[in-house]
Tab-separated table of N, CA and C in Angstrom:
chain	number	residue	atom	x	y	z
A	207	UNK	N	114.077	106.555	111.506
A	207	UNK	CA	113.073	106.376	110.471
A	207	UNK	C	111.718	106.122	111.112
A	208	UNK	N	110.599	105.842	110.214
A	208	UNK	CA	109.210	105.592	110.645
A	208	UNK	C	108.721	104.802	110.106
A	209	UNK	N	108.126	103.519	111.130
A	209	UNK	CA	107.871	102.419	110.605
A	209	UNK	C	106.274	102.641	110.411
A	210	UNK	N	105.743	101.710	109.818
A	210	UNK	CA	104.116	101.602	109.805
A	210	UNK	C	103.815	100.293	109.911
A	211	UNK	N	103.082	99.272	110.787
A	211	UNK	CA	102.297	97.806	110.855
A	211	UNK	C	100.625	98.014	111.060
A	212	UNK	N	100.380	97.773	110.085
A	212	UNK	CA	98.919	97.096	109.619
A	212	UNK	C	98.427	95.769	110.660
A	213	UNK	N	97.474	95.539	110.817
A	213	UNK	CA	97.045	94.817	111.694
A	213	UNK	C	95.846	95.273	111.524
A	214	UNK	N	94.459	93.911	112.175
A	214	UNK	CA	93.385	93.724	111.899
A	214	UNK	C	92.331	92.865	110.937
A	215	UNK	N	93.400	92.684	109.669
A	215	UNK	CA	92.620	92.022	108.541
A	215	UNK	C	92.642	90.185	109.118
A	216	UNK	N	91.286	90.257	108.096
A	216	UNK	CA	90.832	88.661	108.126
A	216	UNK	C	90.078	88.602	107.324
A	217	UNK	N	89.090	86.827	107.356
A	217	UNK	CA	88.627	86.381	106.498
A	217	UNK	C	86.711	86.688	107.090
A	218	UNK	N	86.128	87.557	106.483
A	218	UNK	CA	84.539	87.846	107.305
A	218	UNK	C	83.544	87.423	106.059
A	219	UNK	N	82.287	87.169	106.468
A	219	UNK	CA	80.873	87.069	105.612
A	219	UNK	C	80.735	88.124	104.769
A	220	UNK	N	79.993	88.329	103.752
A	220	UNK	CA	78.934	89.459	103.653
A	220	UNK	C	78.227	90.032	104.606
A	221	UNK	N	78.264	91.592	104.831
A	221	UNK	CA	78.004	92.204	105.635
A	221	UNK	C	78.540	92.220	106.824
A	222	UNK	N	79.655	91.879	107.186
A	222	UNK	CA	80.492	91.732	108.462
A	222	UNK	C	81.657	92.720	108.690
A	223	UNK	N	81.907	92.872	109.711
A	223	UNK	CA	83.006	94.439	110.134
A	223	UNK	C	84.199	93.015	110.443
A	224	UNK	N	84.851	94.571	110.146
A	224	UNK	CA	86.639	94.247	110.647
A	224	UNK	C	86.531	95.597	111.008
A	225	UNK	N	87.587	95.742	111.737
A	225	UNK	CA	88.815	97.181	112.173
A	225	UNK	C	90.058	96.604	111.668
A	226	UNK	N	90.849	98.059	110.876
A	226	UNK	CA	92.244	97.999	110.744
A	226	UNK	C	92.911	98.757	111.657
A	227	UNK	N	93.837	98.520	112.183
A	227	UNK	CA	94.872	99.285	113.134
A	227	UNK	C	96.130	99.716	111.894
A	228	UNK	N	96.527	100.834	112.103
A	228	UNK	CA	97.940	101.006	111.771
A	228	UNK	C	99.053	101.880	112.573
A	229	UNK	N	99.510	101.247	112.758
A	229	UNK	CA	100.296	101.652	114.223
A	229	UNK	C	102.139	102.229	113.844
A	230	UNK	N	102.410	103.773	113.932
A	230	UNK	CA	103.771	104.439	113.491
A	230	UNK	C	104.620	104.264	114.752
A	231	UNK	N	105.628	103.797	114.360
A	231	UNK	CA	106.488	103.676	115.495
A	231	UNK	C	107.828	104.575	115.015
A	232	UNK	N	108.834	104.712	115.586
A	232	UNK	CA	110.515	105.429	115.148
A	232	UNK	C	110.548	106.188	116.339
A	233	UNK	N	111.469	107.206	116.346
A	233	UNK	CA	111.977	108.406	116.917
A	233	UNK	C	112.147	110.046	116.099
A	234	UNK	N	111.752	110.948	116.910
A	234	UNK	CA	111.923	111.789	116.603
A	234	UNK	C	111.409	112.502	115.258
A	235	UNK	N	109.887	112.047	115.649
A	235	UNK	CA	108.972	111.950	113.931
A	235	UNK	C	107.705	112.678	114.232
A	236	UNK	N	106.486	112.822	113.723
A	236	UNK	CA	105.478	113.653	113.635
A	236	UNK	C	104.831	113.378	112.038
A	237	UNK	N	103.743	112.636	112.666
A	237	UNK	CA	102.636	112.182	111.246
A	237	UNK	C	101.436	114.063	111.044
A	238	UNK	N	101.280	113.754	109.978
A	238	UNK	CA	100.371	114.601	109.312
A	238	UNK	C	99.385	114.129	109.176
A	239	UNK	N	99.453	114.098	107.450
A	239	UNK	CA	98.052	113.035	106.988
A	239	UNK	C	98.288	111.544	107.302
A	240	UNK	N	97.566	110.330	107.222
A	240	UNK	CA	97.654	109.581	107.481
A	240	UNK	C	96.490	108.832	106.372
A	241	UNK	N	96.699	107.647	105.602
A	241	UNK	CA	95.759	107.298	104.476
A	241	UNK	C	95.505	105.717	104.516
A	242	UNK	N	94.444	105.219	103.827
A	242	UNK	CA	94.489	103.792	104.013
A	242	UNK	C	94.338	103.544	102.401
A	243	UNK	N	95.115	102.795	101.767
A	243	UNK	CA	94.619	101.982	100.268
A	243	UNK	C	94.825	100.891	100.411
A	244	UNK	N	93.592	100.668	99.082
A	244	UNK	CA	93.384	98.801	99.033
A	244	UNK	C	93.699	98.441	97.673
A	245	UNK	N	94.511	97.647	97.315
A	245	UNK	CA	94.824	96.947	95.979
A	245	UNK	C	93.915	95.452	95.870
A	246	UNK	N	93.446	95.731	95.221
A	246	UNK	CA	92.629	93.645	95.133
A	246	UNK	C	93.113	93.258	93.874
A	247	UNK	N	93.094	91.810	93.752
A	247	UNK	CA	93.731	91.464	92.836
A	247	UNK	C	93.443	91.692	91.252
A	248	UNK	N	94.943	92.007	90.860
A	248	UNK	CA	94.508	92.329	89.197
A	248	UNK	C	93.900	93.763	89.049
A	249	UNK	N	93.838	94.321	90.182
A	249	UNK	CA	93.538	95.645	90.016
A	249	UNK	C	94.446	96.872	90.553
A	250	UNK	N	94.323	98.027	90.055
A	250	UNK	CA	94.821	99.202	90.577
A	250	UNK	C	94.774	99.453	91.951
A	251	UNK	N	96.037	100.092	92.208
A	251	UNK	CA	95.992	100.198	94.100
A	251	UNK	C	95.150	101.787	94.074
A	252	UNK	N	94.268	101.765	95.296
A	252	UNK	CA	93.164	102.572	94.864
A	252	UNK	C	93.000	103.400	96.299
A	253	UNK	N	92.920	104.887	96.485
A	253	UNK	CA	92.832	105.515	97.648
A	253	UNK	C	91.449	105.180	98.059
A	254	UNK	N	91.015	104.986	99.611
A	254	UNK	CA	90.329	103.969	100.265
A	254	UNK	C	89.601	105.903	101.449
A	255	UNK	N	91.055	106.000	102.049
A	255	UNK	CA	90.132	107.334	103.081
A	255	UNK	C	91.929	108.102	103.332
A	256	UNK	N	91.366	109.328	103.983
A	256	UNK	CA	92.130	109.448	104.722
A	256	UNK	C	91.915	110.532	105.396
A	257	UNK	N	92.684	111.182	106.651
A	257	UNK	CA	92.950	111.894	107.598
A	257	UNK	C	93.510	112.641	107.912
A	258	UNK	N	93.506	114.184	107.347
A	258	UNK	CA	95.040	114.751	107.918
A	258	UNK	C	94.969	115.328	109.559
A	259	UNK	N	96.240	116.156	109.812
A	259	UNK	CA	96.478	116.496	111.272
A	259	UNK	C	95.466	116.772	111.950
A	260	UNK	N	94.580	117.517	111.476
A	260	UNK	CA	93.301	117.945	112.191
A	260	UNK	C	92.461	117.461	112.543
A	261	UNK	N	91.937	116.059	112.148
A	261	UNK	CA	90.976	114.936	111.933
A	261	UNK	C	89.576	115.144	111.163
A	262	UNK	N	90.057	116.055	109.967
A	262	UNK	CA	89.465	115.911	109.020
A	262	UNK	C	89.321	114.401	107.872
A	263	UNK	N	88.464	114.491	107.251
A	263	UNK	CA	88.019	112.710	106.450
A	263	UNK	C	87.371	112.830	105.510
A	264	UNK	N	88.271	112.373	104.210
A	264	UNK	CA	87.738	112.125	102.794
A	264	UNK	C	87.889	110.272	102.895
A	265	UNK	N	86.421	109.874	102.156
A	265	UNK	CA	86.199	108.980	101.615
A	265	UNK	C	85.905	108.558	100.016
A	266	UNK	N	86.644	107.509	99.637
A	266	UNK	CA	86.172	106.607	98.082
A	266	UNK	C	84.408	106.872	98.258
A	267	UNK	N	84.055	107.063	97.231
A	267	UNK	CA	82.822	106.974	96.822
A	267	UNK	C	82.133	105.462	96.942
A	268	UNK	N	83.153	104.537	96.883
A	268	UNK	CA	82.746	102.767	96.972
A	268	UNK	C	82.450	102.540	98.812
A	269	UNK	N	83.247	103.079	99.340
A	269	UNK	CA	82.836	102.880	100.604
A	269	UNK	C	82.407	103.708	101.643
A	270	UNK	N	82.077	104.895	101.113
A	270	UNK	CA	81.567	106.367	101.804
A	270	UNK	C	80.348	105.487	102.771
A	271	UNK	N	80.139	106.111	103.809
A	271	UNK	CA	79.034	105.843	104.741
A	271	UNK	C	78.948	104.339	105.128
A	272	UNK	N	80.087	103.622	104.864
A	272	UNK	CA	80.419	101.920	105.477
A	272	UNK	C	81.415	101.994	106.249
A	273	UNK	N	82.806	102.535	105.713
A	273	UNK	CA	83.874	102.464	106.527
A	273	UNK	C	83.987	104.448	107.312
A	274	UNK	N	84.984	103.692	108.185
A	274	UNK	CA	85.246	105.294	109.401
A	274	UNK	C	86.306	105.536	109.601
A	275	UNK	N	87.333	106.589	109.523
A	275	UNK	CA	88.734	106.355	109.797
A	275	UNK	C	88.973	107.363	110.956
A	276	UNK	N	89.165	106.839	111.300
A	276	UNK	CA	90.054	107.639	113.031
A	276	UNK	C	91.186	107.581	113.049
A	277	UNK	N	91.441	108.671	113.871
A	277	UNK	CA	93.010	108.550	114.559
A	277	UNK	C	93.328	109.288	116.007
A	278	UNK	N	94.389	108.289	117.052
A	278	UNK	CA	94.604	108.755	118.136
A	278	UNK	C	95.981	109.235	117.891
A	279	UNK	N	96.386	110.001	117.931
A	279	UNK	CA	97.747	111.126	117.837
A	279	UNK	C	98.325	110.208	119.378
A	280	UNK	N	97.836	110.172	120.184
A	280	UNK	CA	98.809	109.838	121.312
A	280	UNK	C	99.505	108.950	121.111
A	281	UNK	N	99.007	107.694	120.559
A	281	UNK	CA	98.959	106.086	120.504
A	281	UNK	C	99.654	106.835	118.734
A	282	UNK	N	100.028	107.097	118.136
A	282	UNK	CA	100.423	107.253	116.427
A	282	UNK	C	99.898	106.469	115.801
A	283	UNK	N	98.341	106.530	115.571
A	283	UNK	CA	97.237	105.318	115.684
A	283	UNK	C	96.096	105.446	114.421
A	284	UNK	N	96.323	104.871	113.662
A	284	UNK	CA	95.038	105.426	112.598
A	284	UNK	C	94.224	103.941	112.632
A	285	UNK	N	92.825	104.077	112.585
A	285	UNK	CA	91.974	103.359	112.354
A	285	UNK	C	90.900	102.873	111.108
A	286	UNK	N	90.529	102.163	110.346
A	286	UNK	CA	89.780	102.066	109.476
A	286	UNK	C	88.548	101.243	109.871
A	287	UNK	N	87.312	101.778	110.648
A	287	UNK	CA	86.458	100.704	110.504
A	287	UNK	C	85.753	100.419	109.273
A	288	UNK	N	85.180	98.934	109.362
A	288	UNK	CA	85.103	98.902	107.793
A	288	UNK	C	83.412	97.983	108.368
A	289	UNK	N	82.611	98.654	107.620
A	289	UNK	CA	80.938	97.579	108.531
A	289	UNK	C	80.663	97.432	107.090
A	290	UNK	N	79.603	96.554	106.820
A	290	UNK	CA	78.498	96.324	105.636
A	290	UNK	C	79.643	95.369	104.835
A	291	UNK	N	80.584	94.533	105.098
A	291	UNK	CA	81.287	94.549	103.665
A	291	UNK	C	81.254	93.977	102.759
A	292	UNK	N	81.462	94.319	101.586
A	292	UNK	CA	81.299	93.611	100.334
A	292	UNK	C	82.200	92.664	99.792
A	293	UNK	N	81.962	91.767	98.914
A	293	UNK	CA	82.862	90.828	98.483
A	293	UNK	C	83.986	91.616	97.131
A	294	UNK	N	83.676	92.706	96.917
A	294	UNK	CA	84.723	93.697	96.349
A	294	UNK	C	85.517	94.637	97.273
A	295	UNK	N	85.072	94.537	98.470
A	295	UNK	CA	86.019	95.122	99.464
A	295	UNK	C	87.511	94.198	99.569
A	296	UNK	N	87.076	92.627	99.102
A	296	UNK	CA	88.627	91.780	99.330
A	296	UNK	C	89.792	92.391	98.905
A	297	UNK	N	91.102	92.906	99.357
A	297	UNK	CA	91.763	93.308	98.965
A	297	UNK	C	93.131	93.498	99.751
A	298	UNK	N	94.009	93.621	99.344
A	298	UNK	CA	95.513	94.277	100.418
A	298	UNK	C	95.245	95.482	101.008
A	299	UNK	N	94.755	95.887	102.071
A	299	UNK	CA	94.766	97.272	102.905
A	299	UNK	C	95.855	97.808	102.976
A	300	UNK	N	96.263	98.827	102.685
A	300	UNK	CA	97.762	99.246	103.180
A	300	UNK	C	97.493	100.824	103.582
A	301	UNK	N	98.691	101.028	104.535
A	301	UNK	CA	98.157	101.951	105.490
A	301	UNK	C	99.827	103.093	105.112
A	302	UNK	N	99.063	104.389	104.855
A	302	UNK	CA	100.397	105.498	104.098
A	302	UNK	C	100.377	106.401	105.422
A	303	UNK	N	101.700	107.101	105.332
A	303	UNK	CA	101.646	108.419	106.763
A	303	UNK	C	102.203	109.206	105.760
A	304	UNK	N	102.223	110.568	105.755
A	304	UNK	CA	102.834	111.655	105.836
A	304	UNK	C	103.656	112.093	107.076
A	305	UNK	N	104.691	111.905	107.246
A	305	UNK	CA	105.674	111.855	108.735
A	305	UNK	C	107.074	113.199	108.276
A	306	UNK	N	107.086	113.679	109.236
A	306	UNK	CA	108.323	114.525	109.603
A	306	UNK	C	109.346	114.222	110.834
A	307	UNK	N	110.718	114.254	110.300
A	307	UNK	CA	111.672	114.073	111.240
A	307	UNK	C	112.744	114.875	111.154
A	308	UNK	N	113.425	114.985	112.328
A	308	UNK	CA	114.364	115.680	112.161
A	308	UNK	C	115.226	116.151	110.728
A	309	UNK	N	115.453	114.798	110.307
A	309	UNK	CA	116.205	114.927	109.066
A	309	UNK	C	115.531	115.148	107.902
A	310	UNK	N	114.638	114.618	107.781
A	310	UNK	CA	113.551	114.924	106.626
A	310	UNK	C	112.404	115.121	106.587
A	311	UNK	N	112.324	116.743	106.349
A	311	UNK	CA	110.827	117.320	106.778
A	311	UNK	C	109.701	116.999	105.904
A	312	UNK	N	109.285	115.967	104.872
A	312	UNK	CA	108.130	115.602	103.994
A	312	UNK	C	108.778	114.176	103.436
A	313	UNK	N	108.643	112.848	104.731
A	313	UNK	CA	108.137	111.293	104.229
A	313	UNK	C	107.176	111.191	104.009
A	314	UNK	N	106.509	110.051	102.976
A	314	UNK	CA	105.563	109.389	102.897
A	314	UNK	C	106.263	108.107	103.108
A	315	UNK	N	105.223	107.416	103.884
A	315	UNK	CA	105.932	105.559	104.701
A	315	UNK	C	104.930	105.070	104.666
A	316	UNK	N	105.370	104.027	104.249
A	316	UNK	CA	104.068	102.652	103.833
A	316	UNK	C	104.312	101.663	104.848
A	317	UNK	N	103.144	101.345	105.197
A	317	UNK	CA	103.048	99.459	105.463
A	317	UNK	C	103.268	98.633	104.532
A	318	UNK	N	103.175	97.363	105.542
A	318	UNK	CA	103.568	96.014	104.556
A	318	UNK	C	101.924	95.435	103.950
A	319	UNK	N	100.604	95.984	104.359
A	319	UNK	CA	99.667	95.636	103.884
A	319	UNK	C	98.849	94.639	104.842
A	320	UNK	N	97.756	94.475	104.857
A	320	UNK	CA	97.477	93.017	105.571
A	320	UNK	C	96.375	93.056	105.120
A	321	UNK	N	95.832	91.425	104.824
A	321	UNK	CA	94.854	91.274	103.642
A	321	UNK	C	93.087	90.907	104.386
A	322	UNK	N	92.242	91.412	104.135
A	322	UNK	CA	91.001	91.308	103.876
A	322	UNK	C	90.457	90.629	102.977
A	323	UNK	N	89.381	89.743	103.354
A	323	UNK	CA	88.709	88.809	102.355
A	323	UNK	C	87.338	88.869	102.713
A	324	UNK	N	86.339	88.603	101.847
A	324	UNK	CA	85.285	88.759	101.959
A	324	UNK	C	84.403	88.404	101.631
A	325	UNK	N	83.846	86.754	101.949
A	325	UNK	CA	83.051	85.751	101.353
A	325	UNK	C	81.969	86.326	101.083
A	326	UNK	N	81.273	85.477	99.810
A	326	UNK	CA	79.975	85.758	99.289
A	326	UNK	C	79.229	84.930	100.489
């Protein structure tokens, strides 16, 4: 199977960066697209960016030209930098793959989330 861990989130100011890491681990697998969403509380879980194989990048209209998403294929490595941030950025990050494996040629695999906060 194919795991996904989130890593990076914390508690920052107004106007302060974080980086998210999300890091695929298993055997015998191969990511595609790769996506980041944020749920905040009481609200809808909401597509954030994402990346497919090529390192092409769609962004939310809420955070277009703040956050950056990368990815290192070597490392099975997607990145979210996140600069300027807002106190509506607080939210659960969670990090999606599109993965292929031997046995099943079209997963989608989630993380467990890791939370961002974002004082006024």
């Amino acid at each position: 199977q194919v795991h996904l861990v989130e890593s990076g989130g914390g508690l920052v100011q107004t106007g302060g960066s974080l980086r998210l890491s999300c890091a695929a681990s298993g055997s015998m697998f191969s990511i595609d697209a790769m996506y980041w969403y944020r749920q905040a509380p009481g609200k809808q879980r909401e597509l954030v960016a994402l990346i497919t194989s090529g390192g092409s990048t769609e962004y939310a209209e809420s955070v277009k030209g703040r956050f950056t998403l990368s990815r290192d294929n070597a490392k099975n490595t997607a990145y979210l930098q996140m600069n300027t941030l807002k106190p509506e950025d607080t939210a659960v990050y969670y990090c999606k793959a599109k993965a292929r494996t031997t046995l099943y040629p079209n997963l989608e695999v989630w993380g467990q989330g890791t939370l961002v906060t974002v004082s006024s």
